[in-house]
PDB file of C-alpha atoms and ligand atoms in Angstrom:
ATOM      1  CA  UNK A  47     -12.132  22.678   8.191  1.00  0.00           C
ATOM      2  CA  UNK A  48     -11.506  20.106   5.480  1.00  0.00           C
ATOM      3  CA  UNK A  49     -11.253  16.212   6.203  1.00  0.00           C
ATOM      4  CA  UNK A  50      -9.926  13.784   4.054  1.00  0.00           C
ATOM      5  CA  UNK A  51      -9.729  10.064   4.576  1.00  0.00           C
ATOM      6  CA  UNK A  52      -7.283   7.683   2.834  1.00  0.00           C
ATOM      7  CA  UNK A  53      -7.220   3.837   2.823  1.00  0.00           C
ATOM      8  CA  UNK A  54      -4.316   1.538   3.352  1.00  0.00           C
ATOM      9  CA  UNK A  55      -2.973  -0.016   0.363  1.00  0.00           C
ATOM     10  CA  UNK A  56      -1.156  -3.385  -0.363  1.00  0.00           C
ATOM     11  CA  UNK A  57       1.269  -3.251  -3.343  1.00  0.00           C
ATOM     12  CA  UNK A  58       2.975  -5.425  -5.712  1.00  0.00           C
ATOM     13  CA  UNK A  59       0.873  -8.668  -4.900  1.00  0.00           C
ATOM     14  CA  UNK A  60       3.632 -10.917  -5.556  1.00  0.00           C
ATOM     15  CA  UNK A  61       4.626 -10.754  -9.256  1.00  0.00           C
ATOM     16  CA  UNK A  62       3.026  -7.296 -10.024  1.00  0.00           C
ATOM     17  CA  UNK A  63       6.110  -5.253  -8.606  1.00  0.00           C
ATOM     18  CA  UNK A  64       5.567  -1.557  -8.966  1.00  0.00           C
ATOM     19  CA  UNK A  65       2.463  -2.032 -10.946  1.00  0.00           C
ATOM     20  CA  UNK A  66      -0.450  -3.772  -9.074  1.00  0.00           C
ATOM     21  CA  UNK A  67      -2.080  -2.512  -5.751  1.00  0.00           C
ATOM     22  CA  UNK A  68      -5.222  -2.846  -3.792  1.00  0.00           C
ATOM     23  CA  UNK A  69      -7.071  -0.472  -1.220  1.00  0.00           C
ATOM     24  CA  UNK A  70      -7.947  -1.925   2.006  1.00  0.00           C
ATOM     25  CA  UNK A  71     -10.441  -0.777   4.775  1.00  0.00           C
ATOM     26  CA  UNK A  72      -8.144   0.574   7.052  1.00  0.00           C
ATOM     27  CA  UNK A  73      -7.812   4.398   7.105  1.00  0.00           C
ATOM     28  CA  UNK A  74      -5.591   7.579   7.810  1.00  0.00           C
ATOM     29  CA  UNK A  75      -7.720  10.764   8.304  1.00  0.00           C
ATOM     30  CA  UNK A  76      -6.194  14.120   7.754  1.00  0.00           C
ATOM     31  CA  UNK A  77      -7.908  17.638   8.882  1.00  0.00           C
ATOM     32  CA  UNK A  78      -6.664  20.891   7.346  1.00  0.00           C
ATOM     33  CA  UNK A  79      -7.333  24.400   8.214  1.00  0.00           C
ATOM     34  CA  UNK A  80      -5.969  27.487   6.753  1.00  0.00           C
ATOM     35  CA  UNK A  81      -4.767  29.845   9.627  1.00  0.00           C
ATOM     36  CA  UNK A  82      -3.581  33.352   9.843  1.00  0.00           C
ATOM     37  CA  UNK A  83       0.149  32.445   9.975  1.00  0.00           C
ATOM     38  CA  UNK A  84       2.496  29.580  10.863  1.00  0.00           C
ATOM     39  CA  UNK A  85       2.549  25.757  10.496  1.00  0.00           C
ATOM     40  CA  UNK A  86       1.044  23.656  13.022  1.00  0.00           C
ATOM     41  CA  UNK A  87       1.051  19.797  12.628  1.00  0.00           C
ATOM     42  CA  UNK A  88      -0.629  17.578  15.419  1.00  0.00           C
ATOM     43  CA  UNK A  89      -1.041  13.813  15.635  1.00  0.00           C
ATOM     44  CA  UNK A  90       2.065  12.641  13.682  1.00  0.00           C
ATOM     45  CA  UNK A  91       4.776  10.650  15.357  1.00  0.00           C
ATOM     46  CA  UNK A  92       7.242  12.886  17.102  1.00  0.00           C
ATOM     47  CA  UNK A  93      10.020  12.793  14.393  1.00  0.00           C
ATOM     48  CA  UNK A  94       7.338  13.768  11.951  1.00  0.00           C
ATOM     49  CA  UNK A  95       6.017  16.948  13.560  1.00  0.00           C
ATOM     50  CA  UNK A  96       8.162  19.417  11.775  1.00  0.00           C
ATOM     51  CA  UNK A  97       8.309  20.868   8.121  1.00  0.00           C
ATOM     52  CA  UNK A  98       9.600  17.372   6.662  1.00  0.00           C
ATOM     53  CA  UNK A  99       6.409  16.054   7.358  1.00  0.00           C
ATOM     54  CA  UNK A 100       5.266  13.982   4.236  1.00  0.00           C
ATOM     55  CA  UNK A 101       1.591  15.433   4.541  1.00  0.00           C
ATOM     56  CA  UNK A 102       3.141  19.073   4.785  1.00  0.00           C
ATOM     57  CA  UNK A 103       5.722  18.590   2.048  1.00  0.00           C
ATOM     58  CA  UNK A 104       3.264  17.170  -0.264  1.00  0.00           C
ATOM     59  CA  UNK A 105       0.801  20.146   0.507  1.00  0.00           C
ATOM     60  CA  UNK A 106       3.651  22.572  -0.288  1.00  0.00           C
ATOM     61  CA  UNK A 107       4.416  21.044  -3.723  1.00  0.00           C
ATOM     62  CA  UNK A 108       0.694  21.093  -4.549  1.00  0.00           C
ATOM     63  CA  UNK A 109       0.527  24.750  -3.578  1.00  0.00           C
ATOM     64  CA  UNK A 110       3.598  25.584  -5.644  1.00  0.00           C
ATOM     65  CA  UNK A 111       2.036  23.584  -8.649  1.00  0.00           C
ATOM     66  CA  UNK A 112      -1.088  25.737  -8.226  1.00  0.00           C
ATOM     67  CA  UNK A 113       0.832  28.922  -7.432  1.00  0.00           C
ATOM     68  CA  UNK A 114      -1.455  29.257  -4.405  1.00  0.00           C
ATOM     69  CA  UNK A 115       0.044  30.879  -1.231  1.00  0.00           C
ATOM     70  CA  UNK A 116      -1.623  30.057   2.018  1.00  0.00           C
ATOM     71  CA  UNK A 117      -1.112  32.272   4.903  1.00  0.00           C
ATOM     72  CA  UNK A 118      -0.619  29.436   7.483  1.00  0.00           C
ATOM     73  CA  UNK A 119      -1.737  25.719   7.758  1.00  0.00           C
ATOM     74  CA  UNK A 120      -2.840  23.641  10.464  1.00  0.00           C
ATOM     75  CA  UNK A 121      -2.742  19.775  10.016  1.00  0.00           C
ATOM     76  CA  UNK A 122      -4.168  16.955  12.240  1.00  0.00           C
ATOM     77  CA  UNK A 123      -3.209  13.455  11.331  1.00  0.00           C
ATOM     78  CA  UNK A 124      -5.123  10.508  12.822  1.00  0.00           C
ATOM     79  CA  UNK A 125      -3.087   7.422  12.097  1.00  0.00           C
ATOM     80  CA  UNK A 126      -4.354   3.982  11.797  1.00  0.00           C
ATOM     81  CA  UNK A 127      -2.193   2.601   9.172  1.00  0.00           C
ATOM     82  CA  UNK A 128       1.049   1.086  10.403  1.00  0.00           C
ATOM     83  CA  UNK A 129       4.079   3.193   9.418  1.00  0.00           C
ATOM     84  CA  UNK A 130       6.843   1.538   7.173  1.00  0.00           C
ATOM     85  CA  UNK A 131       5.143  -1.668   7.200  1.00  0.00           C
ATOM     86  CA  UNK A 132       4.235  -2.145   3.463  1.00  0.00           C
ATOM     87  CA  UNK A 133       0.638  -0.728   3.895  1.00  0.00           C
ATOM     88  CA  UNK A 134       0.856   2.416   2.127  1.00  0.00           C
ATOM     89  CA  UNK A 135       1.199   4.919   4.912  1.00  0.00           C
ATOM     90  CA  UNK A 136       3.414   7.036   2.827  1.00  0.00           C
ATOM     91  CA  UNK A 137       0.978   7.011  -0.119  1.00  0.00           C
ATOM     92  CA  UNK A 138      -1.836   8.002   2.264  1.00  0.00           C
ATOM     93  CA  UNK A 139       0.161  10.920   3.706  1.00  0.00           C
ATOM     94  CA  UNK A 140       1.100  12.269   0.183  1.00  0.00           C
ATOM     95  CA  UNK A 141      -2.502  12.001  -1.161  1.00  0.00           C
ATOM     96  CA  UNK A 142      -3.791  13.462   2.302  1.00  0.00           C
ATOM     97  CA  UNK A 143      -1.554  16.494   1.729  1.00  0.00           C
ATOM     98  CA  UNK A 144      -2.206  16.844  -2.130  1.00  0.00           C
ATOM     99  CA  UNK A 145      -5.935  16.458  -1.749  1.00  0.00           C
ATOM    100  CA  UNK A 146      -5.977  18.795   1.360  1.00  0.00           C
ATOM    101  CA  UNK A 147      -4.058  21.495  -0.557  1.00  0.00           C
ATOM    102  CA  UNK A 148      -6.242  21.159  -3.495  1.00  0.00           C
ATOM    103  CA  UNK A 149      -9.384  21.608  -1.365  1.00  0.00           C
ATOM    104  CA  UNK A 150      -7.783  24.640   0.406  1.00  0.00           C
ATOM    105  CA  UNK A 151      -6.874  26.162  -2.967  1.00  0.00           C
ATOM    106  CA  UNK A 152     -10.647  25.846  -4.170  1.00  0.00           C
ATOM    107  CA  UNK A 153     -10.495  22.108  -5.954  1.00  0.00           C
ATOM    108  CA  UNK A 154      -8.913  23.220  -9.177  1.00  0.00           C
ATOM    109  CA  UNK A 155      -7.250  19.804  -9.779  1.00  0.00           C
ATOM    110  CA  UNK A 156      -9.013  16.944 -11.478  1.00  0.00           C
ATOM    111  CA  UNK A 157      -8.835  13.252  -9.947  1.00  0.00           C
ATOM    112  CA  UNK A 158      -6.294  12.444 -12.688  1.00  0.00           C
ATOM    113  CA  UNK A 159      -4.352  15.612 -11.983  1.00  0.00           C
ATOM    114  CA  UNK A 160      -4.240  14.670  -8.176  1.00  0.00           C
ATOM    115  CA  UNK A 161      -3.140  11.174  -9.253  1.00  0.00           C
ATOM    116  CA  UNK A 162      -0.166  12.472 -11.399  1.00  0.00           C
ATOM    117  CA  UNK A 163       1.020  14.882  -9.011  1.00  0.00           C
ATOM    118  CA  UNK A 164       0.918  12.410  -6.053  1.00  0.00           C
ATOM    119  CA  UNK A 165       2.423   9.634  -8.125  1.00  0.00           C
ATOM    120  CA  UNK A 166       5.355  11.898  -8.962  1.00  0.00           C
ATOM    121  CA  UNK A 167       6.005  12.691  -5.494  1.00  0.00           C
ATOM    122  CA  UNK A 168       5.938   9.048  -4.398  1.00  0.00           C
ATOM    123  CA  UNK A 169       7.932   7.857  -7.415  1.00  0.00           C
ATOM    124  CA  UNK A 170       5.751   4.790  -8.315  1.00  0.00           C
ATOM    125  CA  UNK A 171       2.017   4.342  -8.886  1.00  0.00           C
ATOM    126  CA  UNK A 172       1.037   1.098  -7.275  1.00  0.00           C
ATOM    127  CA  UNK A 173       0.000   2.696  -3.840  1.00  0.00           C
ATOM    128  CA  UNK A 174      -1.151   5.902  -4.853  1.00  0.00           C
ATOM    129  CA  UNK A 175      -3.445   4.552  -7.646  1.00  0.00           C
ATOM    130  CA  UNK A 176      -5.583   2.125  -5.267  1.00  0.00           C
ATOM    131  CA  UNK A 177      -5.455   4.728  -2.350  1.00  0.00           C
ATOM    132  CA  UNK A 178      -7.032   7.337  -4.693  1.00  0.00           C
ATOM    133  CA  UNK A 179      -9.410   5.257  -6.845  1.00  0.00           C
ATOM    134  CA  UNK A 180     -10.143   2.352  -4.479  1.00  0.00           C
ATOM    135  CA  UNK A 181     -10.140  -1.500  -5.414  1.00  0.00           C
ATOM    136  CA  UNK A 182      -7.512  -3.277  -7.345  1.00  0.00           C
ATOM    137  CA  UNK A 183      -5.575  -1.297  -9.598  1.00  0.00           C
ATOM    138  CA  UNK A 184      -2.998  -2.027 -12.380  1.00  0.00           C
ATOM    139  CA  UNK A 185      -0.867   1.139 -13.345  1.00  0.00           C
ATOM    140  CA  UNK A 186       2.153   1.904 -15.517  1.00  0.00           C
ATOM    141  CA  UNK A 187       4.618   4.869 -15.579  1.00  0.00           C
ATOM    142  CA  UNK A 188       5.923   5.591 -19.052  1.00  0.00           C
ATOM    143  CA  UNK A 189       8.431   8.540 -19.156  1.00  0.00           C
ATOM    144  CA  UNK A 190       6.213  11.255 -17.829  1.00  0.00           C
ATOM    145  CA  UNK A 191       2.732   9.438 -18.402  1.00  0.00           C
ATOM    146  CA  UNK A 192       1.009   7.268 -16.040  1.00  0.00           C
ATOM    147  CA  UNK A 193      -1.755   5.083 -17.006  1.00  0.00           C
ATOM    148  CA  UNK A 194      -4.068   2.865 -14.774  1.00  0.00           C
ATOM    149  CA  UNK A 195      -6.873   0.499 -14.793  1.00  0.00           C
ATOM    150  CA  UNK A 196      -9.307  -0.573 -12.215  1.00  0.00           C
ATOM    151  CA  UNK A 197      -9.893  -4.371 -12.058  1.00  0.00           C
ATOM    152  CA  UNK A 198     -13.105  -5.835 -10.574  1.00  0.00           C
ATOM    153  CA  UNK A 199     -12.285  -8.930  -8.542  1.00  0.00           C
ATOM    154  CA  UNK A 200     -14.621 -11.754  -7.788  1.00  0.00           C
ATOM    155  CA  UNK A 201     -16.295 -11.674  -4.362  1.00  0.00           C
ATOM    156  CA  UNK A 202     -15.260 -14.058  -1.523  1.00  0.00           C
ATOM    157  CA  UNK A 203     -11.901 -13.014  -0.359  1.00  0.00           C
ATOM    158  CA  UNK A 204     -10.627 -11.360   2.860  1.00  0.00           C
ATOM    159  CA  UNK A 205      -7.309  -9.912   3.140  1.00  0.00           C
ATOM    160  CA  UNK A 206      -5.365 -10.788   6.316  1.00  0.00           C
ATOM    161  CA  UNK A 207      -2.262  -8.322   7.300  1.00  0.00           C
ATOM    162  CA  UNK A 208       0.299 -10.149   9.276  1.00  0.00           C
ATOM    163  CA  UNK A 209       2.070  -7.157  10.472  1.00  0.00           C
ATOM    164  CA  UNK A 210       5.607  -7.673  12.623  1.00  0.00           C
ATOM    165  CA  UNK A 211       6.802  -5.012  15.217  1.00  0.00           C
ATOM    166  CA  UNK A 212       9.539  -3.681  13.103  1.00  0.00           C
ATOM    167  CA  UNK A 213       9.873  -1.347  10.125  1.00  0.00           C
ATOM    168  CA  UNK A 214      11.477  -1.478   6.658  1.00  0.00           C
ATOM    169  CA  UNK A 215      11.832   1.791   4.717  1.00  0.00           C
ATOM    170  CA  UNK A 216      10.827   1.508   1.071  1.00  0.00           C
ATOM    171  CA  UNK A 217      14.331   3.026   0.348  1.00  0.00           C
ATOM    172  CA  UNK A 218      16.173   0.232   2.186  1.00  0.00           C
ATOM    173  CA  UNK A 219      13.876  -2.223   0.759  1.00  0.00           C
ATOM    174  CA  UNK A 220      14.640  -1.012  -2.944  1.00  0.00           C
ATOM    175  CA  UNK A 221      18.407  -1.115  -2.208  1.00  0.00           C
ATOM    176  CA  UNK A 222      18.459  -4.783  -1.798  1.00  0.00           C
ATOM    177  CA  UNK A 223      16.894  -5.477  -5.395  1.00  0.00           C
ATOM    178  CA  UNK A 224      19.242  -6.761  -8.073  1.00  0.00           C
ATOM    179  CA  UNK A 225      20.155  -4.628 -11.139  1.00  0.00           C
ATOM    180  CA  UNK A 226      19.280  -7.469 -13.592  1.00  0.00           C
ATOM    181  CA  UNK A 227      17.408 -10.605 -13.726  1.00  0.00           C
ATOM    182  CA  UNK A 228      17.406 -13.291 -16.171  1.00  0.00           C
ATOM    183  CA  UNK A 229      15.000 -13.635 -19.177  1.00  0.00           C
ATOM    184  CA  UNK A 230      13.605 -16.732 -17.911  1.00  0.00           C
ATOM    185  CA  UNK A 231      12.782 -15.163 -14.634  1.00  0.00           C
ATOM    186  CA  UNK A 232      11.144 -12.169 -16.201  1.00  0.00           C
ATOM    187  CA  UNK A 233       8.994 -14.544 -18.287  1.00  0.00           C
ATOM    188  CA  UNK A 234       7.697 -16.362 -15.078  1.00  0.00           C
ATOM    189  CA  UNK A 235       6.841 -13.171 -13.624  1.00  0.00           C
ATOM    190  CA  UNK A 236       4.922 -11.943 -16.584  1.00  0.00           C
ATOM    191  CA  UNK A 237       2.964 -15.597 -16.709  1.00  0.00           C
ATOM    192  CA  UNK A 238       2.274 -15.325 -13.123  1.00  0.00           C
ATOM    193  CA  UNK A 239       0.912 -11.849 -13.036  1.00  0.00           C
ATOM    194  CA  UNK A 240      -1.499 -12.549 -16.021  1.00  0.00           C
ATOM    195  CA  UNK A 241      -2.684 -15.760 -14.036  1.00  0.00           C
ATOM    196  CA  UNK A 242      -3.027 -13.602 -10.859  1.00  0.00           C
ATOM    197  CA  UNK A 243      -5.278 -11.073 -12.458  1.00  0.00           C
ATOM    198  CA  UNK A 244      -7.262 -13.643 -14.396  1.00  0.00           C
ATOM    199  CA  UNK A 245      -7.742 -15.617 -11.226  1.00  0.00           C
ATOM    200  CA  UNK A 246      -8.948 -12.910  -9.175  1.00  0.00           C
ATOM    201  CA  UNK A 247     -11.356 -11.661 -11.800  1.00  0.00           C
ATOM    202  CA  UNK A 248     -12.915 -15.046 -12.664  1.00  0.00           C
ATOM    203  CA  UNK A 249     -12.911 -16.339  -9.200  1.00  0.00           C
ATOM    204  CA  UNK A 250     -10.523 -19.192  -9.771  1.00  0.00           C
ATOM    205  CA  UNK A 251      -9.030 -18.723  -6.323  1.00  0.00           C
ATOM    206  CA  UNK A 252      -7.567 -22.277  -6.395  1.00  0.00           C
ATOM    207  CA  UNK A 253      -4.999 -20.834  -9.008  1.00  0.00           C
ATOM    208  CA  UNK A 254      -3.827 -18.002  -6.607  1.00  0.00           C
ATOM    209  CA  UNK A 255      -1.096 -20.071  -4.883  1.00  0.00           C
ATOM    210  CA  UNK A 256       0.717 -20.616  -8.134  1.00  0.00           C
ATOM    211  CA  UNK A 257       0.222 -16.849  -9.133  1.00  0.00           C
ATOM    212  CA  UNK A 258       1.824 -15.119  -6.283  1.00  0.00           C
ATOM    213  CA  UNK A 259       5.334 -16.361  -6.763  1.00  0.00           C
ATOM    214  CA  UNK A 260       7.722 -13.713  -7.573  1.00  0.00           C
ATOM    215  CA  UNK A 261      11.340 -13.404  -8.923  1.00  0.00           C
ATOM    216  CA  UNK A 262      11.556  -9.486  -8.895  1.00  0.00           C
ATOM    217  CA  UNK A 263      11.461  -8.460  -5.146  1.00  0.00           C
ATOM    218  CA  UNK A 264      10.174 -11.048  -2.755  1.00  0.00           C
ATOM    219  CA  UNK A 265      13.310 -13.347  -2.640  1.00  0.00           C
ATOM    220  CA  UNK A 266      15.593 -10.435  -1.806  1.00  0.00           C
ATOM    221  CA  UNK A 267      13.214  -8.616   0.578  1.00  0.00           C
ATOM    222  CA  UNK A 268      12.166 -11.768   2.386  1.00  0.00           C
ATOM    223  CA  UNK A 269      15.807 -12.023   3.499  1.00  0.00           C
ATOM    224  CA  UNK A 270      15.112  -8.863   5.526  1.00  0.00           C
ATOM    225  CA  UNK A 271      12.379 -10.647   7.629  1.00  0.00           C
ATOM    226  CA  UNK A 272      13.644 -13.509   9.767  1.00  0.00           C
ATOM    227  CA  UNK A 273      11.177 -16.460   9.347  1.00  0.00           C
ATOM    228  CA  UNK A 274       9.556 -15.138   6.237  1.00  0.00           C
ATOM    229  CA  UNK A 275       9.684 -18.395   4.362  1.00  0.00           C
ATOM    230  CA  UNK A 276       8.192 -20.262   7.364  1.00  0.00           C
ATOM    231  CA  UNK A 277       5.245 -17.734   7.721  1.00  0.00           C
ATOM    232  CA  UNK A 278       4.560 -18.199   4.102  1.00  0.00           C
ATOM    233  CA  UNK A 279       4.489 -21.868   4.397  1.00  0.00           C
ATOM    234  CA  UNK A 280       2.205 -21.832   7.405  1.00  0.00           C
ATOM    235  CA  UNK A 281      -0.104 -19.230   5.517  1.00  0.00           C
ATOM    236  CA  UNK A 282      -0.715 -21.951   3.057  1.00  0.00           C
ATOM    237  CA  UNK A 283      -0.775 -24.755   5.640  1.00  0.00           C
ATOM    238  CA  UNK A 284      -3.533 -22.840   7.459  1.00  0.00           C
ATOM    239  CA  UNK A 285      -5.820 -22.722   4.305  1.00  0.00           C
ATOM    240  CA  UNK A 286      -5.091 -19.302   2.883  1.00  0.00           C
ATOM    241  CA  UNK A 287      -5.557 -18.983  -0.966  1.00  0.00           C
ATOM    242  CA  UNK A 288      -2.584 -17.015  -1.609  1.00  0.00           C
ATOM    243  CA  UNK A 289       0.110 -15.058   0.229  1.00  0.00           C
ATOM    244  CA  UNK A 290       2.878 -12.512  -0.650  1.00  0.00           C
ATOM    245  CA  UNK A 291       5.070  -9.873   0.845  1.00  0.00           C
ATOM    246  CA  UNK A 292       2.959  -6.694   1.307  1.00  0.00           C
ATOM    247  CA  UNK A 293       4.483  -3.756  -0.626  1.00  0.00           C
ATOM    248  CA  UNK A 294       8.022  -3.225   0.305  1.00  0.00           C
ATOM    249  CA  UNK A 295       7.270  -5.279   3.439  1.00  0.00           C
ATOM    250  CA  UNK A 296       7.783  -6.331   6.250  1.00  0.00           C
ATOM    251  CA  UNK A 297       3.855  -7.129   6.453  1.00  0.00           C
ATOM    252  CA  UNK A 298       3.060 -10.455   4.933  1.00  0.00           C
ATOM    253  CA  UNK A 299      -0.590 -10.486   3.261  1.00  0.00           C
ATOM    254  CA  UNK A 300      -2.613 -13.603   3.260  1.00  0.00           C
ATOM    255  CA  UNK A 301      -5.715 -14.099   0.971  1.00  0.00           C
ATOM    256  CA  UNK A 302      -8.241 -16.110   2.721  1.00  0.00           C
ATOM    257  CA  UNK A 303     -11.923 -17.307   2.049  1.00  0.00           C
ATOM    258  CA  UNK A 304     -14.299 -14.699   3.551  1.00  0.00           C
ATOM    259  CA  UNK A 305     -15.887 -17.399   5.492  1.00  0.00           C
ATOM    260  CA  UNK A 306     -12.782 -19.008   7.047  1.00  0.00           C
ATOM    261  CA  UNK A 307     -12.992 -18.296  10.697  1.00  0.00           C
ATOM    262  CA  UNK A 308      -9.813 -20.378  11.873  1.00  0.00           C
ATOM    263  CA  UNK A 309      -7.122 -18.900   9.746  1.00  0.00           C
ATOM    264  CA  UNK A 310      -6.657 -15.919  12.001  1.00  0.00           C
ATOM    265  CA  UNK A 311      -6.501 -17.951  15.228  1.00  0.00           C
ATOM    266  CA  UNK A 312      -4.245 -20.413  13.710  1.00  0.00           C
ATOM    267  CA  UNK A 313      -1.701 -18.087  12.370  1.00  0.00           C
ATOM    268  CA  UNK A 314      -1.664 -15.912  15.742  1.00  0.00           C
ATOM    269  CA  UNK A 315      -1.086 -19.011  17.537  1.00  0.00           C
ATOM    270  CA  UNK A 316       1.916 -20.174  15.220  1.00  0.00           C
ATOM    271  CA  UNK A 317       3.445 -16.489  15.390  1.00  0.00           C
ATOM    272  CA  UNK A 318       3.771 -16.703  19.110  1.00  0.00           C
ATOM    273  CA  UNK A 319       6.492 -19.260  18.421  1.00  0.00           C
ATOM    274  CA  UNK A 320       8.799 -17.051  16.266  1.00  0.00           C
ATOM    275  CA  UNK A 321      10.875 -13.856  16.162  1.00  0.00           C
ATOM    276  CA  UNK A 322       8.957 -10.539  16.591  1.00  0.00           C
ATOM    277  CA  UNK A 323       5.574  -9.697  18.103  1.00  0.00           C
ATOM    278  CA  UNK A 324       3.121  -9.818  15.184  1.00  0.00           C
ATOM    279  CA  UNK A 325      -0.324  -8.227  14.918  1.00  0.00           C
ATOM    280  CA  UNK A 326      -2.903  -9.957  12.712  1.00  0.00           C
ATOM    281  CA  UNK A 327      -5.541  -7.861  10.933  1.00  0.00           C
ATOM    282  CA  UNK A 328      -8.358  -9.013   8.884  1.00  0.00           C
ATOM    283  CA  UNK A 329      -9.483  -6.432   6.228  1.00  0.00           C
ATOM    284  CA  UNK A 330     -11.801  -6.103   3.373  1.00  0.00           C
ATOM    285  CA  UNK A 331     -11.081  -4.549  -0.005  1.00  0.00           C
ATOM    286  CA  UNK A 332     -12.050  -0.793   0.024  1.00  0.00           C
ATOM    287  CA  UNK A 333     -13.781   0.034  -3.443  1.00  0.00           C
ATOM    288  CA  UNK A 334     -14.115   3.714  -3.097  1.00  0.00           C
ATOM    289  CA  UNK A 335     -10.628   5.081  -2.509  1.00  0.00           C
ATOM    290  CA  UNK A 336      -9.572   8.579  -0.779  1.00  0.00           C
ATOM    291  CA  UNK A 337     -12.571  10.933   0.066  1.00  0.00           C
ATOM    292  CA  UNK A 338     -13.144  14.478   1.251  1.00  0.00           C
ATOM    293  CA  UNK A 339     -15.595  13.754   4.038  1.00  0.00           C
TER     294      UNK A 339
HETATM  295  N1  HSE B  71       6.208  -0.969  -5.257  1.00  0.00           N
HETATM  296  C1  HSE B  71       6.758  -0.545  -4.249  1.00  0.00           C
HETATM  297  C2  HSE B  71       8.032  -1.255  -3.928  1.00  0.00           C
HETATM  298  C3  HSE B  71       5.715  -0.388  -3.063  1.00  0.00           C
HETATM  299  O1  HSE B  71       7.773  -2.476  -3.573  1.00  0.00           O
HETATM  300  O2  HSE B  71       9.103  -0.725  -3.539  1.00  0.00           O
HETATM  301  C4  HSE B  71       6.337   0.102  -1.921  1.00  0.00           C
HETATM  302  O3  HSE B  71       6.241   1.713  -1.909  1.00  0.00           O
END
């Protein structure tokens, strides 16, 4: 039996659209067995218990790539990462499938090959990279090539996921993005993303609130979430150092001083007064990434 644990991720981090992401200590666990025949999937949501299941389809792509033909497969999925909420649940399923297939086939793939294959399945690297390598990762896709770099951030932060009770698919969230933005807005994003990375590395957490503003996706996707601007304002009012729309949303992320005990209680209390039911989860950064356990 093969067991693989993959962390949740938070992508974009404000101005780092499609290029920045970090791993969080919240995990999906996938167990795989090669059987004598058939495909059996347990533990997924009802609508995912068939051959369209993302873990299974990612395994099939990996087996095809490796020219390996399993007789049959049993997959058990233990889900803790909220689905379609901007916390990297799809990336975790893709990596689970690719890594599971690689283990079954005798581990022929290097970690960079696992990254390459998984990123091509997902279409962008900003969730796959931190889910696989852990920590905060910057990454780019250039034609067929994908480049990444791990960024060591200063200690002292916790990450608070503010998760509403509805889903937004990445497909839908990408459809609302504009085709073009102005030169001025592009320059603003470049300056913010560089300020963001340097502030995280140097521990200049006082600069985070200026760094997280974004022109590329947050204004458009924020419209899909009633009360988004209000929650973001309250995050800062209650003492957060930074806040942004997590991945494609609808989760809103807050960066908070690790010793702050009041933020969670205050934001939970406020959320009772607005639309949706919200869950607030305090998380630490995961530095190890996906693991065969
Ligand atoms: N960078 C991606 C997006 C993350 O924002 O669309 C979600 O998969």
